């Protein structure tokens, strides 16, 4: 988990606005935050969002391996690119074009629906999950 400290105040989120002695800064990137005297520290505890992203990436990596074992070459990056640009039915059609077996499509679709439900509880959208 990351911690952001500025003027003795520590938060777990990067501020959207940074009030400096010379005025306000917005938007605030991590680089800007540090440039204006902020300190970023990190411990090994994952935030709920980081834990979710780890879970989905681990699932996608295992899926890539399972597909590879079945002789189907779809990488995690290819899947994420497709997910960024395709609606659900188009993504399923894409998988069919890649010769993914129908039973695997059904299983993956169900797992993705479960993961998306978890994401929505964290206020993450599909676009948040599969952003560049």
Short mmCIF file of N, CA and C in Angstrom, two decimals, residues 40-96:
data_model
loop_
_atom_site.label_atom_id
_atom_site.label_comp_id
_atom_site.label_asym_id
_atom_site.label_seq_id
_atom_site.Cartn_x
_atom_site.Cartn_y
_atom_site.Cartn_z
N UNK A 40 6.38 9.81 -0.67
CA UNK A 40 5.61 8.60 -0.94
C UNK A 40 6.35 7.43 -0.31
N UNK A 41 5.65 6.69 0.53
CA UNK A 41 6.21 5.48 1.11
C UNK A 41 5.28 4.32 0.78
N UNK A 42 5.80 3.13 0.92
CA UNK A 42 5.01 1.96 0.54
C UNK A 42 5.34 0.81 1.49
N UNK A 43 4.32 0.06 1.86
CA UNK A 43 4.56 -1.16 2.61
C UNK A 43 4.10 -2.34 1.75
N UNK A 44 4.22 -3.52 2.27
CA UNK A 44 3.91 -4.71 1.47
C UNK A 44 2.44 -5.07 1.49
N UNK A 45 1.65 -4.38 2.27
CA UNK A 45 0.22 -4.65 2.33
C UNK A 45 -0.45 -4.09 1.08
N UNK A 46 -1.20 -4.93 0.38
CA UNK A 46 -1.89 -4.48 -0.82
C UNK A 46 -3.20 -3.78 -0.45
N UNK A 47 -3.50 -2.73 -1.20
CA UNK A 47 -4.81 -2.10 -1.06
C UNK A 47 -5.83 -3.06 -1.65
N UNK A 48 -7.11 -2.88 -1.35
CA UNK A 48 -8.12 -3.74 -1.97
C UNK A 48 -8.06 -3.71 -3.50
N UNK A 49 -7.79 -2.55 -4.09
CA UNK A 49 -7.70 -2.45 -5.55
C UNK A 49 -6.47 -3.21 -6.05
N UNK A 50 -5.33 -3.03 -5.37
CA UNK A 50 -4.12 -3.76 -5.76
C UNK A 50 -4.34 -5.27 -5.64
N UNK A 51 -5.00 -5.70 -4.57
CA UNK A 51 -5.29 -7.13 -4.38
C UNK A 51 -6.19 -7.64 -5.50
N UNK A 52 -7.20 -6.85 -5.87
CA UNK A 52 -8.07 -7.26 -6.98
C UNK A 52 -7.28 -7.37 -8.28
N UNK A 53 -6.47 -6.36 -8.58
CA UNK A 53 -5.69 -6.39 -9.82
C UNK A 53 -4.73 -7.58 -9.83
N UNK A 54 -4.16 -7.91 -8.69
CA UNK A 54 -3.30 -9.09 -8.60
C UNK A 54 -4.11 -10.35 -8.91
N UNK A 55 -5.31 -10.43 -8.34
CA UNK A 55 -6.17 -11.60 -8.56
C UNK A 55 -6.52 -11.76 -10.04
N UNK A 56 -6.94 -10.68 -10.69
CA UNK A 56 -7.34 -10.81 -12.09
C UNK A 56 -6.13 -11.10 -12.98
N UNK A 57 -5.00 -10.49 -12.69
CA UNK A 57 -3.81 -10.76 -13.49
C UNK A 57 -3.32 -12.20 -13.31
N UNK A 58 -3.39 -12.71 -12.09
CA UNK A 58 -3.02 -14.10 -11.84
C UNK A 58 -3.96 -15.03 -12.60
N UNK A 59 -5.26 -14.72 -12.59
CA UNK A 59 -6.22 -15.53 -13.34
C UNK A 59 -5.91 -15.51 -14.83
N UNK A 60 -5.66 -14.32 -15.37
CA UNK A 60 -5.38 -14.20 -16.80
C UNK A 60 -4.07 -14.92 -17.19
N UNK A 61 -3.08 -14.88 -16.32
CA UNK A 61 -1.83 -15.59 -16.60
C UNK A 61 -2.06 -17.10 -16.61
N UNK A 62 -2.85 -17.61 -15.67
CA UNK A 62 -3.18 -19.04 -15.64
C UNK A 62 -3.99 -19.42 -16.88
N UNK A 63 -4.89 -18.54 -17.29
CA UNK A 63 -5.70 -18.78 -18.48
C UNK A 63 -4.83 -18.82 -19.72
N UNK A 64 -3.85 -17.91 -19.81
CA UNK A 64 -2.92 -17.92 -20.94
C UNK A 64 -2.19 -19.26 -21.02
N UNK A 65 -1.75 -19.75 -19.88
CA UNK A 65 -1.05 -21.04 -19.85
C UNK A 65 -1.97 -22.18 -20.27
N UNK A 66 -3.21 -22.16 -19.78
CA UNK A 66 -4.19 -23.18 -20.14
C UNK A 66 -4.46 -23.16 -21.65
N UNK A 67 -4.60 -21.98 -22.20
CA UNK A 67 -4.80 -21.86 -23.65
C UNK A 67 -3.59 -22.37 -24.41
N UNK A 68 -2.41 -22.01 -23.95
CA UNK A 68 -1.17 -22.45 -24.60
C UNK A 68 -1.09 -23.97 -24.60
N UNK A 69 -1.45 -24.58 -23.46
CA UNK A 69 -1.44 -26.05 -23.37
C UNK A 69 -2.43 -26.69 -24.34
N UNK A 70 -3.50 -25.94 -24.67
CA UNK A 70 -4.50 -26.43 -25.63
C UNK A 70 -4.12 -26.07 -27.07
N UNK A 71 -2.94 -25.46 -27.24
CA UNK A 71 -2.48 -25.11 -28.59
C UNK A 71 -3.05 -23.81 -29.12
N UNK A 72 -3.59 -22.98 -28.24
CA UNK A 72 -4.18 -21.71 -28.64
C UNK A 72 -3.28 -20.59 -28.09
N UNK A 73 -2.80 -19.75 -28.98
CA UNK A 73 -1.89 -18.70 -28.56
C UNK A 73 -2.65 -17.38 -28.43
N UNK A 74 -3.01 -17.09 -27.19
CA UNK A 74 -3.59 -15.79 -26.84
C UNK A 74 -2.84 -15.35 -25.59
N UNK A 75 -2.16 -14.23 -25.67
CA UNK A 75 -1.43 -13.74 -24.51
C UNK A 75 -2.33 -12.88 -23.64
N UNK A 76 -1.88 -12.64 -22.43
CA UNK A 76 -2.60 -11.75 -21.52
C UNK A 76 -2.73 -10.37 -22.16
N UNK A 77 -1.64 -9.89 -22.76
CA UNK A 77 -1.68 -8.57 -23.40
C UNK A 77 -2.68 -8.52 -24.54
N UNK A 78 -2.75 -9.59 -25.34
CA UNK A 78 -3.74 -9.64 -26.43
C UNK A 78 -5.16 -9.60 -25.87
N UNK A 79 -5.39 -10.36 -24.79
CA UNK A 79 -6.71 -10.37 -24.19
C UNK A 79 -7.06 -8.98 -23.67
N UNK A 80 -6.11 -8.34 -22.98
CA UNK A 80 -6.37 -7.01 -22.44
C UNK A 80 -6.63 -6.00 -23.55
N UNK A 81 -5.88 -6.09 -24.65
CA UNK A 81 -6.13 -5.20 -25.79
C UNK A 81 -7.53 -5.42 -26.35
N UNK A 82 -7.92 -6.68 -26.48
CA UNK A 82 -9.26 -6.99 -26.99
C UNK A 82 -10.33 -6.48 -26.00
N UNK A 83 -10.08 -6.68 -24.72
CA UNK A 83 -11.04 -6.25 -23.70
C UNK A 83 -11.22 -4.73 -23.69
N UNK A 84 -10.15 -4.02 -24.00
CA UNK A 84 -10.22 -2.55 -24.04
C UNK A 84 -11.08 -2.05 -25.20
N UNK A 85 -11.15 -2.82 -26.27
CA UNK A 85 -11.77 -2.30 -27.49
C UNK A 85 -13.06 -3.00 -27.89
N UNK A 86 -13.43 -4.05 -27.19
CA UNK A 86 -14.60 -4.82 -27.61
C UNK A 86 -15.66 -4.90 -26.51
N UNK A 87 -16.90 -4.91 -26.94
CA UNK A 87 -18.00 -5.16 -26.03
C UNK A 87 -18.04 -6.65 -25.74
N UNK A 88 -18.81 -7.06 -24.76
CA UNK A 88 -18.85 -8.45 -24.31
C UNK A 88 -19.09 -9.44 -25.45
N UNK A 89 -20.12 -9.21 -26.25
CA UNK A 89 -20.42 -10.17 -27.33
C UNK A 89 -19.31 -10.17 -28.38
N UNK A 90 -18.72 -9.00 -28.65
CA UNK A 90 -17.61 -8.93 -29.60
C UNK A 90 -16.38 -9.66 -29.06
N UNK A 91 -16.18 -9.59 -27.77
CA UNK A 91 -15.06 -10.28 -27.14
C UNK A 91 -15.25 -11.79 -27.24
N UNK A 92 -16.46 -12.24 -27.07
CA UNK A 92 -16.76 -13.68 -27.23
C UNK A 92 -16.55 -14.10 -28.67
N UNK A 93 -17.01 -13.30 -29.61
CA UNK A 93 -16.78 -13.61 -31.03
C UNK A 93 -15.29 -13.66 -31.34
N UNK A 94 -14.52 -12.75 -30.77
CA UNK A 94 -13.07 -12.72 -30.95
C UNK A 94 -12.45 -14.02 -30.45
N UNK A 95 -12.90 -14.49 -29.27
CA UNK A 95 -12.39 -15.75 -28.72
C UNK A 95 -12.73 -16.91 -29.64
N UNK A 96 -13.93 -16.90 -30.18
CA UNK A 96 -14.32 -17.98 -31.12
C UNK A 96 -13.44 -17.94 -32.37
#
